[in-house]
């Protein structure tokens, strides 16, 4: 009974802390900012699919023009460098491959490893004073949030449509515990399962 009470008080304290520091507002604002681009991308895909060219046919043609290795390489580079290309495009591509589940799993793993690369890049910047100073200025907001929320920010970035690579890099720049980072970042794999199921049903 006492252990349950202590555990309950601990979660209550965490809730109050995240409320006070604006964690929930940050998530809400992030989702709001990601909502419109997501709607635009999905809307554009559906419009093209039903009014211009069948997306599945287009993706098959795309697959025939580029090797799987080339596509995976572009995706990994994107996930390692601030997530420049929306991963949903690549998830849609996997549906029309010969092994969709396998390829989706590879994407999830590459995205996870891309986050690791971003973390290590952030940590490596500490060794170059000029670059470190520049990046700390450019990413001051992300770094401040990482110091306040740590693993929860990594988890949110991994699971929700928020910049995971930015969160990973900020974690490296503040020397967030690497083992804990790897643990929280595993939620990136879950994101691909959820989004993969949704996109496969849509197309």
PDB file of C-alpha atoms in Angstrom:
ATOM      1  CA  UNK A   1       0.000   0.000   0.000  1.00  0.00           C
ATOM      2  CA  UNK A   2       2.773   2.410   0.964  1.00  0.00           C
ATOM      3  CA  UNK A   3       4.712   1.565  -2.211  1.00  0.00           C
ATOM      4  CA  UNK A   4       1.619   2.270  -4.322  1.00  0.00           C
ATOM      5  CA  UNK A   5       1.160   5.608  -2.569  1.00  0.00           C
ATOM      6  CA  UNK A   6       4.797   6.552  -3.156  1.00  0.00           C
ATOM      7  CA  UNK A   7       4.534   5.550  -6.811  1.00  0.00           C
ATOM      8  CA  UNK A   8       1.326   7.541  -7.211  1.00  0.00           C
ATOM      9  CA  UNK A   9       2.916  10.613  -5.619  1.00  0.00           C
ATOM     10  CA  UNK A  10       5.917  10.253  -7.912  1.00  0.00           C
ATOM     11  CA  UNK A  11       3.751  10.255 -11.028  1.00  0.00           C
ATOM     12  CA  UNK A  12       1.775  13.187  -9.642  1.00  0.00           C
ATOM     13  CA  UNK A  13       4.987  15.132  -9.101  1.00  0.00           C
ATOM     14  CA  UNK A  14       6.127  14.330 -12.650  1.00  0.00           C
ATOM     15  CA  UNK A  15       2.771  15.455 -14.001  1.00  0.00           C
ATOM     16  CA  UNK A  16       3.030  18.736 -12.113  1.00  0.00           C
ATOM     17  CA  UNK A  17       6.607  19.218 -13.305  1.00  0.00           C
ATOM     18  CA  UNK A  18       5.749  18.660 -16.959  1.00  0.00           C
ATOM     19  CA  UNK A  19       2.712  20.905 -16.622  1.00  0.00           C
ATOM     20  CA  UNK A  20       4.757  23.682 -14.995  1.00  0.00           C
ATOM     21  CA  UNK A  21       7.636  23.468 -17.512  1.00  0.00           C
ATOM     22  CA  UNK A  22       5.279  23.469 -20.506  1.00  0.00           C
ATOM     23  CA  UNK A  23       5.911  19.921 -21.746  1.00  0.00           C
ATOM     24  CA  UNK A  24       2.273  19.250 -22.601  1.00  0.00           C
ATOM     25  CA  UNK A  25       1.964  22.598 -24.347  1.00  0.00           C
ATOM     26  CA  UNK A  26       5.105  21.799 -26.327  1.00  0.00           C
ATOM     27  CA  UNK A  27       3.595  18.513 -27.532  1.00  0.00           C
ATOM     28  CA  UNK A  28       0.310  20.191 -28.428  1.00  0.00           C
ATOM     29  CA  UNK A  29       2.057  23.003 -30.310  1.00  0.00           C
ATOM     30  CA  UNK A  30       4.260  20.478 -32.096  1.00  0.00           C
ATOM     31  CA  UNK A  31       1.263  18.426 -33.171  1.00  0.00           C
ATOM     32  CA  UNK A  32      -0.532  21.554 -34.356  1.00  0.00           C
ATOM     33  CA  UNK A  33       2.464  22.621 -36.440  1.00  0.00           C
ATOM     34  CA  UNK A  34       2.810  19.110 -37.890  1.00  0.00           C
ATOM     35  CA  UNK A  35      -0.913  18.699 -38.563  1.00  0.00           C
ATOM     36  CA  UNK A  36      -1.182  21.055 -41.538  1.00  0.00           C
ATOM     37  CA  UNK A  37       1.888  19.706 -43.426  1.00  0.00           C
ATOM     38  CA  UNK A  38       0.660  16.153 -42.791  1.00  0.00           C
ATOM     39  CA  UNK A  39      -2.813  16.964 -44.088  1.00  0.00           C
ATOM     40  CA  UNK A  40      -1.310  18.648 -47.152  1.00  0.00           C
ATOM     41  CA  UNK A  41       0.926  15.654 -47.919  1.00  0.00           C
ATOM     42  CA  UNK A  42      -1.872  13.122 -47.401  1.00  0.00           C
ATOM     43  CA  UNK A  43      -4.315  15.279 -49.365  1.00  0.00           C
ATOM     44  CA  UNK A  44      -1.857  15.665 -52.239  1.00  0.00           C
ATOM     45  CA  UNK A  45      -1.227  11.915 -52.321  1.00  0.00           C
ATOM     46  CA  UNK A  46      -4.943  11.146 -52.380  1.00  0.00           C
ATOM     47  CA  UNK A  47      -5.601  13.755 -55.082  1.00  0.00           C
ATOM     48  CA  UNK A  48      -2.840  12.382 -57.272  1.00  0.00           C
ATOM     49  CA  UNK A  49      -3.961   8.819 -56.545  1.00  0.00           C
ATOM     50  CA  UNK A  50      -7.561   9.377 -57.635  1.00  0.00           C
ATOM     51  CA  UNK A  51      -7.235  12.161 -60.217  1.00  0.00           C
ATOM     52  CA  UNK A  52      -3.807  12.009 -61.845  1.00  0.00           C
ATOM     53  CA  UNK A  53      -2.130   8.626 -61.588  1.00  0.00           C
ATOM     54  CA  UNK A  54      -2.578   5.608 -59.363  1.00  0.00           C
ATOM     55  CA  UNK A  55      -0.001   5.991 -56.601  1.00  0.00           C
ATOM     56  CA  UNK A  56       0.676   2.272 -56.574  1.00  0.00           C
ATOM     57  CA  UNK A  57       1.515   2.346 -60.300  1.00  0.00           C
ATOM     58  CA  UNK A  58       3.722   5.408 -59.803  1.00  0.00           C
ATOM     59  CA  UNK A  59       5.574   3.739 -56.933  1.00  0.00           C
ATOM     60  CA  UNK A  60       6.101   0.595 -58.992  1.00  0.00           C
ATOM     61  CA  UNK A  61       7.607   2.724 -61.788  1.00  0.00           C
ATOM     62  CA  UNK A  62       9.749   4.502 -59.210  1.00  0.00           C
ATOM     63  CA  UNK A  63      10.967   1.149 -57.907  1.00  0.00           C
ATOM     64  CA  UNK A  64      11.921   0.080 -61.419  1.00  0.00           C
ATOM     65  CA  UNK A  65      14.003   3.213 -62.000  1.00  0.00           C
ATOM     66  CA  UNK A  66      15.936   3.177 -58.743  1.00  0.00           C
ATOM     67  CA  UNK A  67      17.536   0.330 -56.844  1.00  0.00           C
ATOM     68  CA  UNK A  68      16.363  -0.614 -53.359  1.00  0.00           C
ATOM     69  CA  UNK A  69      19.834   0.181 -52.054  1.00  0.00           C
ATOM     70  CA  UNK A  70      19.700   3.713 -53.501  1.00  0.00           C
ATOM     71  CA  UNK A  71      16.294   4.389 -51.929  1.00  0.00           C
ATOM     72  CA  UNK A  72      17.381   3.021 -48.557  1.00  0.00           C
ATOM     73  CA  UNK A  73      20.571   5.128 -48.754  1.00  0.00           C
ATOM     74  CA  UNK A  74      18.612   8.338 -49.408  1.00  0.00           C
ATOM     75  CA  UNK A  75      16.248   7.522 -46.563  1.00  0.00           C
ATOM     76  CA  UNK A  76      19.068   6.788 -44.112  1.00  0.00           C
ATOM     77  CA  UNK A  77      20.845  10.021 -45.058  1.00  0.00           C
ATOM     78  CA  UNK A  78      17.622  11.972 -44.536  1.00  0.00           C
ATOM     79  CA  UNK A  79      16.959  10.389 -41.145  1.00  0.00           C
ATOM     80  CA  UNK A  80      20.554  11.098 -40.080  1.00  0.00           C
ATOM     81  CA  UNK A  81      20.521  14.752 -41.196  1.00  0.00           C
ATOM     82  CA  UNK A  82      17.606  16.468 -39.476  1.00  0.00           C
ATOM     83  CA  UNK A  83      14.895  14.357 -41.151  1.00  0.00           C
ATOM     84  CA  UNK A  84      14.790  16.320 -44.395  1.00  0.00           C
ATOM     85  CA  UNK A  85      12.334  14.023 -46.243  1.00  0.00           C
ATOM     86  CA  UNK A  86       9.014  12.887 -44.667  1.00  0.00           C
ATOM     87  CA  UNK A  87       9.356   9.138 -43.910  1.00  0.00           C
ATOM     88  CA  UNK A  88       5.724   8.584 -44.938  1.00  0.00           C
ATOM     89  CA  UNK A  89       6.769   8.758 -48.611  1.00  0.00           C
ATOM     90  CA  UNK A  90       9.172   5.869 -48.095  1.00  0.00           C
ATOM     91  CA  UNK A  91       6.588   3.912 -46.105  1.00  0.00           C
ATOM     92  CA  UNK A  92       4.197   4.208 -49.053  1.00  0.00           C
ATOM     93  CA  UNK A  93       6.980   2.962 -51.324  1.00  0.00           C
ATOM     94  CA  UNK A  94       7.428  -0.253 -49.311  1.00  0.00           C
ATOM     95  CA  UNK A  95       3.827  -1.323 -49.965  1.00  0.00           C
ATOM     96  CA  UNK A  96       4.602  -1.923 -53.639  1.00  0.00           C
ATOM     97  CA  UNK A  97       7.819  -3.842 -53.152  1.00  0.00           C
ATOM     98  CA  UNK A  98       8.092  -7.619 -53.291  1.00  0.00           C
ATOM     99  CA  UNK A  99       8.586  -7.769 -49.526  1.00  0.00           C
ATOM    100  CA  UNK A 100       6.632  -4.861 -47.956  1.00  0.00           C
ATOM    101  CA  UNK A 101       6.856  -5.964 -44.317  1.00  0.00           C
ATOM    102  CA  UNK A 102      10.573  -6.691 -44.599  1.00  0.00           C
ATOM    103  CA  UNK A 103      11.250  -3.373 -46.305  1.00  0.00           C
ATOM    104  CA  UNK A 104       9.133  -1.494 -43.766  1.00  0.00           C
ATOM    105  CA  UNK A 105      11.151  -3.176 -41.003  1.00  0.00           C
ATOM    106  CA  UNK A 106      14.374  -2.101 -42.703  1.00  0.00           C
ATOM    107  CA  UNK A 107      13.087   1.483 -42.887  1.00  0.00           C
ATOM    108  CA  UNK A 108      12.245   1.403 -39.169  1.00  0.00           C
ATOM    109  CA  UNK A 109      15.709   0.092 -38.310  1.00  0.00           C
ATOM    110  CA  UNK A 110      17.421   2.656 -40.567  1.00  0.00           C
ATOM    111  CA  UNK A 111      15.390   5.444 -38.975  1.00  0.00           C
ATOM    112  CA  UNK A 112      16.437   4.219 -35.528  1.00  0.00           C
ATOM    113  CA  UNK A 113      20.084   4.074 -36.609  1.00  0.00           C
ATOM    114  CA  UNK A 114      19.710   7.512 -38.202  1.00  0.00           C
ATOM    115  CA  UNK A 115      18.732   8.815 -34.778  1.00  0.00           C
ATOM    116  CA  UNK A 116      21.855   7.203 -33.332  1.00  0.00           C
ATOM    117  CA  UNK A 117      23.953   8.948 -35.998  1.00  0.00           C
ATOM    118  CA  UNK A 118      22.291  12.268 -35.103  1.00  0.00           C
ATOM    119  CA  UNK A 119      23.035  11.658 -31.423  1.00  0.00           C
ATOM    120  CA  UNK A 120      26.695  10.883 -32.149  1.00  0.00           C
ATOM    121  CA  UNK A 121      26.925  13.906 -34.457  1.00  0.00           C
ATOM    122  CA  UNK A 122      25.646  16.120 -31.681  1.00  0.00           C
ATOM    123  CA  UNK A 123      28.193  14.655 -29.287  1.00  0.00           C
ATOM    124  CA  UNK A 124      31.012  15.046 -31.836  1.00  0.00           C
ATOM    125  CA  UNK A 125      30.216  18.749 -32.185  1.00  0.00           C
ATOM    126  CA  UNK A 126      31.427  19.226 -28.632  1.00  0.00           C
ATOM    127  CA  UNK A 127      34.949  18.514 -29.904  1.00  0.00           C
ATOM    128  CA  UNK A 128      34.889  21.461 -32.340  1.00  0.00           C
ATOM    129  CA  UNK A 129      34.383  24.704 -30.368  1.00  0.00           C
ATOM    130  CA  UNK A 130      33.350  26.875 -33.332  1.00  0.00           C
ATOM    131  CA  UNK A 131      30.801  24.348 -34.636  1.00  0.00           C
ATOM    132  CA  UNK A 132      29.596  23.639 -31.118  1.00  0.00           C
ATOM    133  CA  UNK A 133      28.988  27.353 -30.445  1.00  0.00           C
ATOM    134  CA  UNK A 134      27.162  27.794 -33.759  1.00  0.00           C
ATOM    135  CA  UNK A 135      24.910  24.762 -33.246  1.00  0.00           C
ATOM    136  CA  UNK A 136      24.166  25.652 -29.627  1.00  0.00           C
ATOM    137  CA  UNK A 137      22.930  29.022 -30.884  1.00  0.00           C
ATOM    138  CA  UNK A 138      20.864  27.510 -33.693  1.00  0.00           C
ATOM    139  CA  UNK A 139      19.419  24.736 -31.523  1.00  0.00           C
ATOM    140  CA  UNK A 140      19.151  26.608 -28.232  1.00  0.00           C
ATOM    141  CA  UNK A 141      15.414  25.888 -27.914  1.00  0.00           C
ATOM    142  CA  UNK A 142      15.842  22.152 -28.533  1.00  0.00           C
ATOM    143  CA  UNK A 143      18.777  21.966 -26.118  1.00  0.00           C
ATOM    144  CA  UNK A 144      16.852  23.805 -23.394  1.00  0.00           C
ATOM    145  CA  UNK A 145      13.892  21.461 -23.838  1.00  0.00           C
ATOM    146  CA  UNK A 146      16.156  18.413 -23.782  1.00  0.00           C
ATOM    147  CA  UNK A 147      17.683  19.521 -20.495  1.00  0.00           C
ATOM    148  CA  UNK A 148      14.216  19.976 -19.011  1.00  0.00           C
ATOM    149  CA  UNK A 149      12.506  16.846 -20.309  1.00  0.00           C
ATOM    150  CA  UNK A 150      15.257  14.433 -21.342  1.00  0.00           C
ATOM    151  CA  UNK A 151      14.012  10.986 -22.252  1.00  0.00           C
ATOM    152  CA  UNK A 152      10.387  12.044 -22.608  1.00  0.00           C
ATOM    153  CA  UNK A 153      11.343  14.483 -25.364  1.00  0.00           C
ATOM    154  CA  UNK A 154      13.246  11.709 -27.155  1.00  0.00           C
ATOM    155  CA  UNK A 155      10.218   9.427 -26.841  1.00  0.00           C
ATOM    156  CA  UNK A 156       7.888  12.099 -28.218  1.00  0.00           C
ATOM    157  CA  UNK A 157      10.230  12.851 -31.115  1.00  0.00           C
ATOM    158  CA  UNK A 158      10.522   9.146 -31.913  1.00  0.00           C
ATOM    159  CA  UNK A 159       6.807   8.369 -31.807  1.00  0.00           C
ATOM    160  CA  UNK A 160       5.004  11.508 -32.965  1.00  0.00           C
ATOM    161  CA  UNK A 161       5.385  13.542 -36.200  1.00  0.00           C
ATOM    162  CA  UNK A 162       7.969  15.804 -34.583  1.00  0.00           C
ATOM    163  CA  UNK A 163      11.657  16.266 -35.545  1.00  0.00           C
ATOM    164  CA  UNK A 164      13.256  13.097 -34.118  1.00  0.00           C
ATOM    165  CA  UNK A 165      16.697  13.850 -35.576  1.00  0.00           C
ATOM    166  CA  UNK A 166      16.720  17.265 -33.878  1.00  0.00           C
ATOM    167  CA  UNK A 167      15.842  15.706 -30.524  1.00  0.00           C
ATOM    168  CA  UNK A 168      18.534  13.045 -31.011  1.00  0.00           C
ATOM    169  CA  UNK A 169      21.168  15.629 -31.900  1.00  0.00           C
ATOM    170  CA  UNK A 170      20.239  17.797 -28.910  1.00  0.00           C
ATOM    171  CA  UNK A 171      20.531  14.706 -26.682  1.00  0.00           C
ATOM    172  CA  UNK A 172      24.059  14.159 -27.943  1.00  0.00           C
ATOM    173  CA  UNK A 173      24.994  17.800 -27.434  1.00  0.00           C
ATOM    174  CA  UNK A 174      24.052  17.695 -23.747  1.00  0.00           C
ATOM    175  CA  UNK A 175      25.651  14.244 -23.305  1.00  0.00           C
ATOM    176  CA  UNK A 176      22.381  12.518 -22.464  1.00  0.00           C
ATOM    177  CA  UNK A 177      23.049   8.975 -21.260  1.00  0.00           C
ATOM    178  CA  UNK A 178      23.593   6.905 -24.418  1.00  0.00           C
ATOM    179  CA  UNK A 179      22.024   3.694 -23.094  1.00  0.00           C
ATOM    180  CA  UNK A 180      18.906   5.570 -22.028  1.00  0.00           C
ATOM    181  CA  UNK A 181      18.797   7.280 -25.416  1.00  0.00           C
ATOM    182  CA  UNK A 182      18.859   3.915 -27.189  1.00  0.00           C
ATOM    183  CA  UNK A 183      16.016   2.713 -24.978  1.00  0.00           C
ATOM    184  CA  UNK A 184      13.730   5.716 -25.512  1.00  0.00           C
ATOM    185  CA  UNK A 185      14.537   5.797 -29.231  1.00  0.00           C
ATOM    186  CA  UNK A 186      13.103   2.275 -29.642  1.00  0.00           C
ATOM    187  CA  UNK A 187       9.695   3.930 -29.878  1.00  0.00           C
ATOM    188  CA  UNK A 188      10.782   4.944 -33.379  1.00  0.00           C
ATOM    189  CA  UNK A 189      10.155   1.343 -34.427  1.00  0.00           C
ATOM    190  CA  UNK A 190       6.602   1.506 -33.080  1.00  0.00           C
ATOM    191  CA  UNK A 191       5.945   4.652 -35.114  1.00  0.00           C
ATOM    192  CA  UNK A 192       6.701   2.818 -38.343  1.00  0.00           C
ATOM    193  CA  UNK A 193       4.387  -0.038 -37.397  1.00  0.00           C
ATOM    194  CA  UNK A 194       1.503   2.373 -36.742  1.00  0.00           C
ATOM    195  CA  UNK A 195       2.104   4.580 -39.773  1.00  0.00           C
ATOM    196  CA  UNK A 196       2.783   1.577 -41.977  1.00  0.00           C
ATOM    197  CA  UNK A 197      -0.580   0.036 -41.078  1.00  0.00           C
ATOM    198  CA  UNK A 198      -2.384   3.350 -41.700  1.00  0.00           C
ATOM    199  CA  UNK A 199      -0.726   4.042 -45.054  1.00  0.00           C
ATOM    200  CA  UNK A 200      -1.149   0.461 -46.269  1.00  0.00           C
ATOM    201  CA  UNK A 201      -4.879   0.729 -45.557  1.00  0.00           C
ATOM    202  CA  UNK A 202      -5.162   4.106 -47.278  1.00  0.00           C
ATOM    203  CA  UNK A 203      -3.443   3.262 -50.574  1.00  0.00           C
TER     204      UNK A 203
END
